Amino acid sequence: MKVLCVAEKPAIAKAVAFILGGGRVSTRETKVGWIKNYDFDFDFPQFGSCQVTMTAVTGHITTIDFPENYGWGKCDNASLFTAPLLTKYNGKNSTNIAKNITDEAARSNVLMIWTDCDREGEFIGYEIMEQARKRNPNIGLDTTHRAHFSHLERSHVIHAACNTTRLDSKAIDAVMTRMELDLRTGSSFTRFLTDLFRKSLKLDGVVSYGGCQFPTLGFVVDRYKRIKSFKPEEFWYLNLSIKKKSDRSKTGTSVTWSRGHLFDRLAGLSIYQRCLEMDAEEATVVSVETKPTSNWAPLPLTTVEMQKDCARIFKFSAKQTLAIAEKLYNSGFISYPRTETDRFPRKMELKKLIEKQQQSSSWGQYASSLLNDPTKYRQPREGSHDDKAHPPIHPVIFTSGDSLNMNERKVYEYIVRRFLACCSKDATGLRTSIKLKWGTESFSTSGLVVKELNYLEVYIYNSWESSKTKIPEVNPGEKVTLTSAQLSSGKTSAPSPLTEPELIALMDVNGIGTDATIAEHIEKIIERSYVTKEDQGRGKSKTKVLIPTELGYALAEGFGQIGFDSMSLTKPFLRKNLEVKLKAICDGESSKEQVLHEIGSMYREAYALTSRSPRILTESYQKVLASNA
DNA sequence: GCAAGGTC
């Protein structure tokens, strides 16, 4: 028997081949430099002793498009909602990648899919099968084997090889549905918008619509509008400071009013006067409580967390961070950088990874202490996300960083420190809380004493410090002197423009894009001149913020005025709705045809509305220009 | 010249 195994990426093919081949693997080159064919023997319980070839693709092999006669300007845009679709190779290497599969499959009896165990992986498996059956008619959905694995631990991989199932046709249908809807809606609206803004407003460049681009823009515009419409409000609060009676110093400890802020000055004033009348000199300690507290070590690292942190710590864009992480991955220094998983598989040998970091002159000692001191190490916390395809991001081998540039070194160091931190105990401290009563009002203050830094010793990006000003040592029932008691006022301040980490977080929770694409969508709306990135603040507090351009603002406002059942294209609901329906397909609760019809007709209606009243969009733009003039 | 999803 001859078995052809195909993985989603070359690194997986190599790793699986060397595990199954037990080290006896011969390598053949292909026409595509980075893809190799690995030959070895393996005993599958399903087929007995087999000759195996393991190879890979690099993600999707094919993509969908419209036929020639539906090109830009050659047809009515609305016809794109019903136009026929064709499948074509995705980029110039795909032809050779596909041919390698076809050739190898022609000489094999069995096809076994080793793509990532997620929705897209299932579809890539289907694409591989389609190439394989071209010269091997025995291969089909009901004969193709599917290995299920989520990491590359040896016994897990062998178990996957021996316990194959079939490709999941529901997941394949869900991906087909997504692809078709994205293409039809994206092309129709993009052609319409581009032509409209070119003709009536002489605007250059492409004005694109994409189901992820627009909600991303919407988040930026939303924040901008909140800032624009912000009106500061005055508020009042009791501003109280106290000190122990025996304390001779003049300064007191400021305590926080339980009512927070009052927006009614007279109400504040009457409370203030009542308290003054009751006691203008002292307040009473109600309770003093000292409790152990902890500052939690971080969860295992996901792509989105890495991007948010690198933006916060190093001011890198999400795209820059991912590009650097990809380079570190391709050099073998870190694990696969695109993952949603924030829990390590229980069986994974984390201590072996820590061992490799002992040679570092910066964090090596800490790594050693985790291994040698049993009170230091702990199994990482487990988050609630698991993409069933990749483990959390972690360092694979140590590098001194000699072959890396400065930014690559920073990201590598961050990934190592994050990994060591999540294998560490939480930081611990003692928090003392004091509750006081002055007149009718309650106040509180608290102080922190850090006891053990633990993970913070290695995770230098977070700080948790003992309170600078010591809180007074008082007892319940004790009277304390008021060093000041005033009714103070302040003004609410406007929200800040959206930062990239905030945008990433919004996209993540609203299901806009994936770990691999969030950075691209942000980049895309900048490239389209819908938003710009601007520096805000100076020195250490300098951050980059996202501001909508006139065009971006006008698009969001214009589409907001066109009511599609209150489902504006710039809001995340439509995309979320699509995701929910795709999941329904995967769960067998809906079908490809049903979802294509439901969502497709919604977009067709939206397109009809928009194309019937193009002036809403152009006038929205002119209005923005006029108001900024 | 259009989308979003993989990956190099």
XYZ file of C-alpha atoms (C1' of nucleotides) in Angstrom:
637
model
C 0.000 0.000 0.000
C 1.114 3.519 -0.718
C -0.249 6.418 1.317
C -0.024 10.093 0.392
C -0.208 12.459 3.361
C -0.647 16.190 2.816
C -0.286 18.921 5.447
C -1.363 22.565 5.346
C 2.171 23.882 5.647
C 5.702 22.555 5.055
C 6.772 22.697 8.704
C 3.958 20.343 9.724
C 4.767 17.908 6.904
C 8.371 17.764 8.022
C 7.588 17.313 11.710
C 4.939 14.631 11.143
C 7.163 12.784 8.628
C 10.024 12.595 11.108
C 7.734 11.400 13.892
C 6.016 8.686 11.833
C 9.199 7.770 9.943
C 11.068 7.323 13.205
C 14.043 9.183 11.786
C 14.302 7.042 8.616
C 13.023 9.572 6.121
C 14.307 10.423 2.671
C 13.638 13.825 1.218
C 12.778 14.708 -2.385
C 12.743 18.242 -3.770
C 9.717 19.599 -5.646
C 9.444 22.421 -8.156
C 8.530 24.745 -5.312
C 11.610 25.468 -3.222
C 10.052 25.339 0.220
C 7.923 22.241 -0.339
C 9.571 18.823 0.043
C 8.247 15.301 -0.370
C 9.226 13.022 2.509
C 9.274 9.237 1.956
C 9.227 6.703 4.801
C 7.518 3.503 5.985
C 4.775 3.307 8.565
C 2.433 0.601 9.846
C -1.102 1.949 9.815
C -3.545 -0.321 11.651
C -6.085 0.604 8.932
C -3.893 -0.482 5.978
C -0.971 -2.470 7.373
C 2.607 -1.815 6.372
C 2.771 1.134 3.980
C 5.124 3.255 1.959
C 4.276 6.813 2.825
C 4.907 10.119 1.083
C 4.269 13.184 3.170
C 4.070 16.588 1.508
C 2.366 19.938 2.024
C 0.571 22.823 0.430
C 0.821 26.412 1.654
C -2.720 27.180 2.659
C -5.431 27.412 0.041
C -4.476 26.136 -3.411
C -7.398 27.700 -5.235
C -9.634 30.717 -5.065
C -12.930 31.658 -6.698
C -13.570 34.375 -9.270
C -16.060 35.489 -11.908
C -15.781 34.461 -15.558
C -14.171 36.895 -18.014
C -17.467 38.396 -19.186
C -18.262 39.499 -15.636
C -15.163 41.672 -15.416
C -15.167 45.226 -14.054
C -17.241 47.430 -16.360
C -18.398 44.491 -18.457
C -21.586 43.749 -16.548
C -24.210 45.237 -14.303
C -22.777 45.214 -10.775
C -25.980 43.730 -9.387
C -25.519 40.688 -11.645
C -22.485 39.731 -9.546
C -24.915 38.444 -6.909
C -26.004 35.671 -9.272
C -23.072 35.397 -11.708
C -21.518 31.956 -12.201
C -18.279 31.329 -10.319
C -15.127 29.580 -11.376
C -12.296 28.076 -9.394
C -8.756 29.061 -10.287
C -5.277 28.615 -8.867
C -4.388 31.047 -6.117
C -1.144 32.721 -7.206
C 1.637 31.481 -9.420
C 3.142 28.740 -7.216
C -0.192 27.040 -6.700
C -0.065 25.452 -10.136
C 3.102 23.590 -9.212
C 1.905 22.813 -5.704
C -1.285 21.337 -7.148
C 0.645 19.353 -9.739
C 2.841 17.832 -7.063
C -0.298 16.565 -5.296
C -1.783 15.207 -8.527
C 1.460 13.428 -9.488
C 2.025 11.891 -6.066
C -1.616 10.863 -5.739
C -1.491 9.069 -9.102
C 1.064 6.698 -7.555
C -0.802 6.253 -4.250
C -3.691 4.102 -3.025
C -4.786 6.286 -0.138
C -4.951 10.025 0.463
C -4.609 11.196 4.065
C -5.231 14.843 4.979
C -3.096 16.485 7.695
C -4.332 20.065 7.452
C -5.089 22.165 10.547
C -8.174 20.968 12.392
C -10.232 24.094 11.854
C -12.856 25.145 9.330
C -10.417 26.473 6.736
C -8.226 23.403 7.206
C -11.174 21.185 6.363
C -11.706 23.095 3.131
C -8.010 23.022 2.249
C -8.277 19.259 2.698
C -11.092 19.288 0.172
C -8.974 21.325 -2.271
C -6.146 18.813 -1.879
C -8.565 15.955 -2.568
C -9.784 17.690 -5.716
C -6.219 17.896 -7.037
C -5.462 14.329 -5.989
C -8.437 12.774 -7.776
C -7.491 14.324 -11.119
C -5.351 11.299 -11.971
C -6.607 8.893 -9.327
C -10.327 8.249 -9.739
C -10.435 6.098 -6.594
C -9.980 9.181 -4.458
C -13.153 10.933 -3.258
C -14.718 12.353 -0.125
C -15.753 8.875 1.034
C -12.295 7.340 0.588
C -10.090 10.193 1.801
C -8.725 9.847 5.338
C -8.481 12.751 7.753
C -5.992 12.862 10.627
C -7.009 14.879 13.692
C -4.210 16.520 15.605
C -3.795 19.781 17.478
C -0.074 19.737 18.257
C 3.059 17.807 17.390
C 3.636 15.763 20.511
C 4.844 12.326 19.339
C 2.178 10.054 20.810
C -0.546 12.487 19.773
C 0.660 12.448 16.147
C 0.882 8.663 16.068
C -2.597 8.398 17.553
C -3.847 10.768 14.829
C -2.279 8.625 12.098
C -3.933 5.487 13.450
C -7.387 6.971 14.094
C -8.406 8.767 10.948
C -11.922 9.831 10.005
C -13.409 11.490 6.901
C -13.326 15.145 5.888
C -16.223 17.082 7.360
C -18.416 18.079 4.423
C -20.439 20.479 6.578
C -17.344 22.506 7.424
C -16.384 22.464 3.748
C -19.825 23.830 2.866
C -19.479 26.566 5.486
C -16.201 27.767 3.978
C -17.659 27.666 0.452
C -20.515 29.810 1.719
C -18.184 32.366 3.266
C -16.045 32.561 0.130
C -18.992 33.031 -2.171
C -20.687 35.701 -0.073
C -17.440 37.602 0.477
C -16.674 37.641 -3.236
C -20.149 38.619 -4.421
C -20.724 41.355 -1.844
C -17.147 42.645 -1.962
C -16.975 42.918 -5.740
C -20.400 44.425 -6.312
C -20.101 47.125 -3.675
C -16.454 47.860 -4.436
C -17.093 48.381 -8.151
C -20.136 50.510 -7.398
C -18.405 52.696 -4.795
C -15.238 53.126 -6.818
C -17.115 54.149 -9.962
C -19.466 56.423 -8.016
C -16.746 58.334 -6.191
C -14.649 58.551 -9.343
C -17.433 59.862 -11.567
C -19.231 62.254 -9.274
C -16.400 63.371 -7.021
C -13.287 62.837 -9.146
C -11.772 60.693 -6.402
C -8.824 58.501 -7.382
C -8.127 55.001 -6.173
C -10.299 52.102 -5.160
C -13.155 52.609 -2.717
C -13.607 49.071 -1.494
C -16.248 47.354 0.550
C -15.437 44.214 2.471
C -17.426 42.465 5.147
C -14.475 42.879 7.532
C -13.117 46.198 6.265
C -16.297 48.144 6.926
C -16.964 47.059 10.507
C -13.278 47.770 11.214
C -13.757 51.276 9.846
C -16.987 51.518 11.841
C -15.141 51.012 15.141
C -12.764 53.874 14.358
C -15.567 56.212 13.270
C -17.694 55.334 16.299
C -15.000 56.426 18.697
C -14.285 59.541 16.670
C -17.948 60.531 16.795
C -18.070 60.026 20.544
C -15.136 62.403 20.885
C -16.700 64.962 18.515
C -20.015 64.993 20.286
C -18.497 64.979 23.738
C -19.561 67.778 26.053
C -17.643 68.047 29.313
C -19.821 67.858 32.392
C -18.968 69.304 35.741
C -19.156 67.001 38.714
C -18.680 67.366 42.467
C -17.216 65.097 45.076
C -16.194 65.096 48.708
C -12.448 65.444 48.835
C -11.322 64.157 52.196
C -7.902 63.562 53.740
C -7.275 62.029 57.113
C -4.414 61.275 59.488
C -3.927 59.417 62.712
C -4.417 61.629 65.750
C -0.932 60.989 67.050
C 0.582 61.845 63.662
C 2.322 65.231 63.843
C 2.853 65.732 60.120
C 0.634 68.059 58.155
C -0.123 65.840 55.228
C -2.906 63.319 55.360
C -3.997 60.335 53.344
C -6.620 61.050 50.746
C -9.649 58.745 50.900
C -12.265 57.932 48.267
C -15.923 58.822 48.618
C -18.267 55.868 48.153
C -20.655 57.987 46.063
C -17.968 58.761 43.503
C -19.055 61.757 41.463
C -22.258 63.762 41.801
C -23.471 65.748 38.835
C -25.792 67.861 40.984
C -23.944 70.650 42.765
C -26.725 71.432 45.219
C -27.015 67.801 46.280
C -23.257 67.746 46.855
C -23.394 70.958 48.803
C -26.172 69.832 51.122
C -24.383 66.559 51.893
C -21.176 68.470 52.533
C -22.844 70.930 54.886
C -24.673 68.202 56.753
C -21.390 66.392 57.384
C -19.612 69.563 58.446
C -22.373 70.273 60.915
C -22.184 66.758 62.330
C -18.411 66.840 62.756
C -15.971 69.309 61.280
C -12.909 67.780 62.965
C -12.818 64.035 62.745
C -13.939 60.879 61.012
C -14.358 57.377 62.451
C -12.647 54.220 61.321
C -15.343 51.629 60.630
C -13.215 48.673 59.620
C -9.665 47.686 58.828
C -9.086 44.547 56.866
C -5.857 43.012 55.657
C -6.214 40.265 53.079
C -3.807 38.364 50.889
C -4.123 39.373 47.274
C -2.471 38.239 44.096
C -1.583 39.522 40.683
C -2.156 36.721 38.221
C 0.486 35.371 35.938
C -0.566 35.765 32.296
C -2.350 33.131 30.236
C -0.524 31.234 27.490
C -0.028 33.500 24.484
C -2.400 33.910 21.531
C -1.807 35.927 18.356
C -4.215 38.659 19.326
C -2.681 39.038 22.798
C 0.789 39.176 21.278
C -0.296 41.909 18.888
C -1.977 43.935 21.613
C 1.050 43.641 23.919
C 3.627 44.455 21.236
C 1.611 47.544 20.305
C 1.501 48.609 23.953
C 5.103 47.795 24.839
C 7.050 48.398 21.605
C 4.532 50.500 19.604
C 4.579 47.937 16.786
C 1.603 47.704 14.449
C -0.280 44.416 14.427
C 1.032 43.703 10.960
C 4.623 44.419 11.978
C 4.337 42.139 15.015
C 2.907 39.287 12.956
C 5.569 39.719 10.261
C 8.330 39.557 12.894
C 6.734 36.538 14.592
C 6.480 34.780 11.214
C 10.174 35.319 10.621
C 10.994 33.938 14.090
C 8.769 30.938 13.316
C 10.368 30.313 9.938
C 13.796 30.442 11.558
C 12.652 27.783 14.025
C 12.885 29.982 17.128
C 9.216 30.058 18.089
C 6.136 27.926 17.532
C 3.453 28.718 14.986
C 2.460 32.365 15.524
C -1.169 32.249 14.377
C -3.216 30.699 17.132
C -6.311 31.390 19.174
C -5.452 28.798 21.800
C -4.683 29.997 25.320
C -4.201 26.633 27.029
C -1.306 24.221 26.691
C -2.114 20.562 26.052
C -1.725 18.765 29.398
C 0.841 16.376 27.977
C 3.126 19.000 26.511
C 6.582 18.924 28.028
C 6.940 22.533 29.052
C 9.965 21.927 31.250
C 11.966 20.815 28.213
C 11.247 24.189 26.637
C 12.241 26.009 29.813
C 15.516 24.035 29.926
C 16.550 25.505 26.586
C 16.269 29.027 27.932
C 18.750 28.435 30.759
C 21.662 29.551 28.598
C 20.370 33.095 28.280
C 22.407 35.725 30.088
C 19.247 37.745 30.746
C 16.547 35.271 31.732
C 18.550 32.038 31.986
C 18.865 32.231 35.736
C 15.142 32.665 36.115
C 14.542 29.692 33.806
C 16.874 27.598 35.979
C 15.068 28.627 39.124
C 11.777 27.431 37.626
C 13.342 24.022 37.010
C 15.315 23.646 40.214
C 13.104 25.247 42.811
C 9.862 23.273 43.124
C 8.141 26.224 44.761
C 8.663 28.364 41.658
C 7.164 26.378 38.782
C 3.499 25.851 38.217
C 1.499 24.399 35.335
C 0.183 27.384 33.322
C -3.381 28.544 33.834
C -5.800 27.382 31.168
C -7.791 29.915 29.180
C -11.099 29.114 27.540
C -10.012 29.316 23.887
C -8.903 26.363 21.819
C -8.734 26.510 18.026
C -7.983 22.773 17.951
C -5.185 23.465 15.499
C -2.248 25.132 17.233
C -0.875 25.392 20.757
C -0.216 28.798 22.355
C 2.799 30.700 21.029
C 5.982 29.612 22.811
C 9.742 29.618 22.268
C 11.037 26.420 20.638
C 14.788 26.876 20.899
C 17.069 29.432 22.491
C 18.766 32.080 20.410
C 21.225 34.659 21.625
C 19.695 36.946 19.042
C 22.914 37.355 17.004
C 21.085 36.580 13.768
C 18.165 38.832 14.626
C 17.643 42.548 14.200
C 16.632 44.722 17.115
C 12.869 44.429 16.667
C 13.037 40.670 16.145
C 15.071 40.375 19.317
C 12.447 42.363 21.230
C 9.595 40.131 20.079
C 11.573 36.938 20.736
C 12.447 38.159 24.228
C 8.808 39.083 24.832
C 7.620 35.615 23.763
C 10.196 33.890 25.988
C 9.448 36.055 29.012
C 5.721 35.619 28.506
C 6.201 31.855 28.340
C 8.349 31.740 31.478
C 5.846 34.023 33.196
C 2.902 31.766 32.508
C 4.874 28.833 33.943
C 5.376 30.864 37.129
C 3.375 31.460 40.258
C 1.199 34.540 40.641
C 2.674 37.560 42.379
C 1.412 37.861 45.953
C 0.819 40.727 48.299
C -1.250 42.005 51.192
C -3.967 44.553 50.697
C -5.159 46.562 53.655
C -8.519 48.266 53.213
C -9.812 50.921 55.563
C -13.435 52.008 55.671
C -14.347 55.284 57.331
C -17.418 57.246 58.162
C -17.577 61.035 58.191
C -21.000 62.377 59.087
C -23.441 60.389 57.018
C -20.905 59.503 54.331
C -18.655 56.499 53.748
C -15.076 56.615 52.510
C -12.376 54.080 51.880
C -8.741 53.707 51.064
C -6.397 50.807 50.625
C -2.729 50.087 50.513
C -0.730 47.297 48.963
C 2.394 45.568 50.166
C 3.929 43.292 47.554
C 5.273 40.109 49.141
C 6.512 37.917 46.288
C 7.045 39.056 42.710
C 7.208 35.535 41.249
C 6.237 35.846 37.564
C 6.888 39.594 37.623
C 10.587 38.886 38.130
C 10.754 37.727 34.520
C 7.769 39.539 33.025
C 9.288 42.980 33.009
C 6.467 44.507 30.979
C 4.007 44.667 33.877
C 4.501 46.444 37.142
C 2.832 45.901 40.472
C 4.296 47.905 43.291
C 3.698 48.479 46.961
C 1.796 51.701 47.607
C 4.134 54.668 47.712
C 2.274 56.427 50.520
C 1.716 54.235 53.520
C -1.786 54.103 54.831
C -2.108 54.959 58.507
C -2.116 52.141 61.046
C -5.525 52.541 62.606
C -8.070 50.343 64.372
C -11.829 50.019 64.050
C -13.620 52.619 66.160
C -10.619 54.942 66.195
C -11.203 58.636 65.523
C -8.946 60.219 62.918
C -8.239 63.881 62.227
C -9.471 65.480 59.019
C -6.560 67.258 57.367
C -8.868 68.539 54.689
C -12.567 68.240 53.884
C -13.761 70.004 50.790
C -16.410 69.847 48.171
C -14.292 69.712 45.012
C -15.324 69.813 41.416
C -13.952 68.366 38.234
C -14.899 67.912 34.618
C -15.505 64.702 32.732
C -12.959 64.287 29.977
C -13.471 63.198 26.385
C -12.571 59.648 25.379
C -9.275 59.253 23.505
C -9.106 58.266 19.843
C -8.953 54.536 19.222
C -5.552 52.894 19.570
C -4.559 49.830 17.592
C -4.636 47.464 20.574
C -8.156 48.694 21.361
C -9.225 48.137 17.765
C -7.747 44.634 17.750
C -9.653 43.855 20.943
C -12.916 45.151 19.443
C -12.432 43.099 16.282
C -11.558 40.046 18.329
C -14.636 40.135 20.568
C -16.940 40.962 17.655
C -15.571 38.180 15.472
C -14.289 40.496 12.739
C -11.460 38.693 10.941
C -9.276 35.931 12.364
C -5.967 35.740 14.193
C -4.250 35.653 10.813
C -6.211 38.486 9.167
C -7.030 41.122 11.792
C -3.770 42.926 11.072
C -4.476 42.898 7.319
C -7.896 44.473 7.710
C -6.455 47.334 9.736
C -3.723 47.784 7.155
C -6.317 47.700 4.373
C -8.465 50.538 5.707
C -5.304 52.626 6.054
C -4.256 51.764 2.489
C -7.739 52.717 1.265
C -7.393 56.089 3.015
C -10.389 55.447 5.249
C -8.336 56.047 8.373
C -4.906 57.427 9.223
C -2.528 56.584 11.989
C -1.357 59.567 13.955
C 1.015 60.132 16.845
C -0.548 61.338 20.035
C 1.219 62.568 23.141
C 4.932 62.913 23.691
C 7.838 60.989 25.113
C 6.938 57.903 27.070
C 3.200 58.386 26.764
C 3.406 58.665 22.993
C 0.897 56.414 21.301
C -0.404 55.901 17.799
C -4.099 56.503 17.348
C -6.503 55.862 14.488
C -8.508 58.762 13.072
C -11.038 58.459 10.248
C -10.360 60.477 7.107
C -13.068 62.556 5.472
C -13.738 59.669 3.105
C -13.877 57.062 5.858
C -16.135 59.227 7.977
C -18.437 59.972 5.031
C -18.738 56.293 4.126
C -19.649 55.310 7.667
C -22.151 58.171 7.981
C -23.606 57.603 4.522
C -24.150 53.884 5.027
C -25.519 54.634 8.465
C -28.286 56.667 6.840
C -29.263 53.906 4.457
C -31.400 51.745 6.697
C -30.951 48.039 6.069
C -33.197 46.815 8.864
C -30.917 48.739 11.212
C -28.087 46.502 10.038
C -25.637 49.115 8.835
C -22.790 47.718 6.769
C -20.377 49.566 9.033
C -21.605 47.765 12.132
C -20.290 44.369 13.179
C -23.716 42.684 13.350
C -23.810 41.496 9.749
C -20.481 39.764 10.004
C -21.391 38.284 13.351
C -24.656 37.082 11.877
C -22.739 35.425 9.046
C -20.436 33.721 11.531
C -23.454 32.420 13.459
C -24.979 31.029 10.263
C -21.700 29.426 9.204
C -21.582 27.704 12.556
C -25.141 26.516 11.972
C -23.961 24.911 8.730
C -21.114 23.206 10.601
C -23.592 21.941 13.209
C -25.993 20.631 10.578
C -28.673 23.124 11.585
C -28.601 24.990 8.314
C -27.288 24.445 4.808
C -25.075 26.185 2.316
C -28.035 26.918 0.036
C -30.145 28.292 2.856
C -27.450 30.658 4.142
C -26.449 31.782 0.656
C -30.077 32.638 0.075
C -30.710 34.331 3.437
C -27.590 36.451 3.627
C -27.263 36.867 -0.126
C -30.731 38.367 -0.443
C -30.046 40.716 2.456
C -26.975 42.061 0.702
C -28.798 42.256 -2.627
C -31.424 44.381 -0.982
C -28.765 46.556 0.603
C -27.091 46.905 -2.774
C -30.386 47.865 -4.439
C -31.038 50.531 -1.796
C -27.542 51.941 -2.104
C -27.451 52.023 -5.883
C -30.898 53.621 -5.999
C -29.802 56.508 -3.789
C -26.125 57.089 -4.508
C -26.547 60.745 -3.543
C -26.780 59.812 0.102
C -23.150 58.731 -0.102
C -21.808 61.537 -2.260
C -23.672 64.181 -0.283
C -22.372 62.673 2.935
C -18.854 63.151 1.595
C -19.486 66.704 0.430
C -21.008 67.538 3.786
C -17.908 66.316 5.592
C -15.669 68.318 3.265
C -17.777 71.428 3.783
C -17.792 71.105 7.561
C -14.003 70.759 7.609
C -13.413 73.661 5.203
C -8.474 47.776 -9.984
C -12.851 44.235 -6.364
C -13.395 40.082 -0.669
C -11.499 37.107 3.024
C -9.116 33.097 4.013
C -4.967 30.168 4.131
C 0.708 30.507 4.073
C 6.104 31.668 2.289
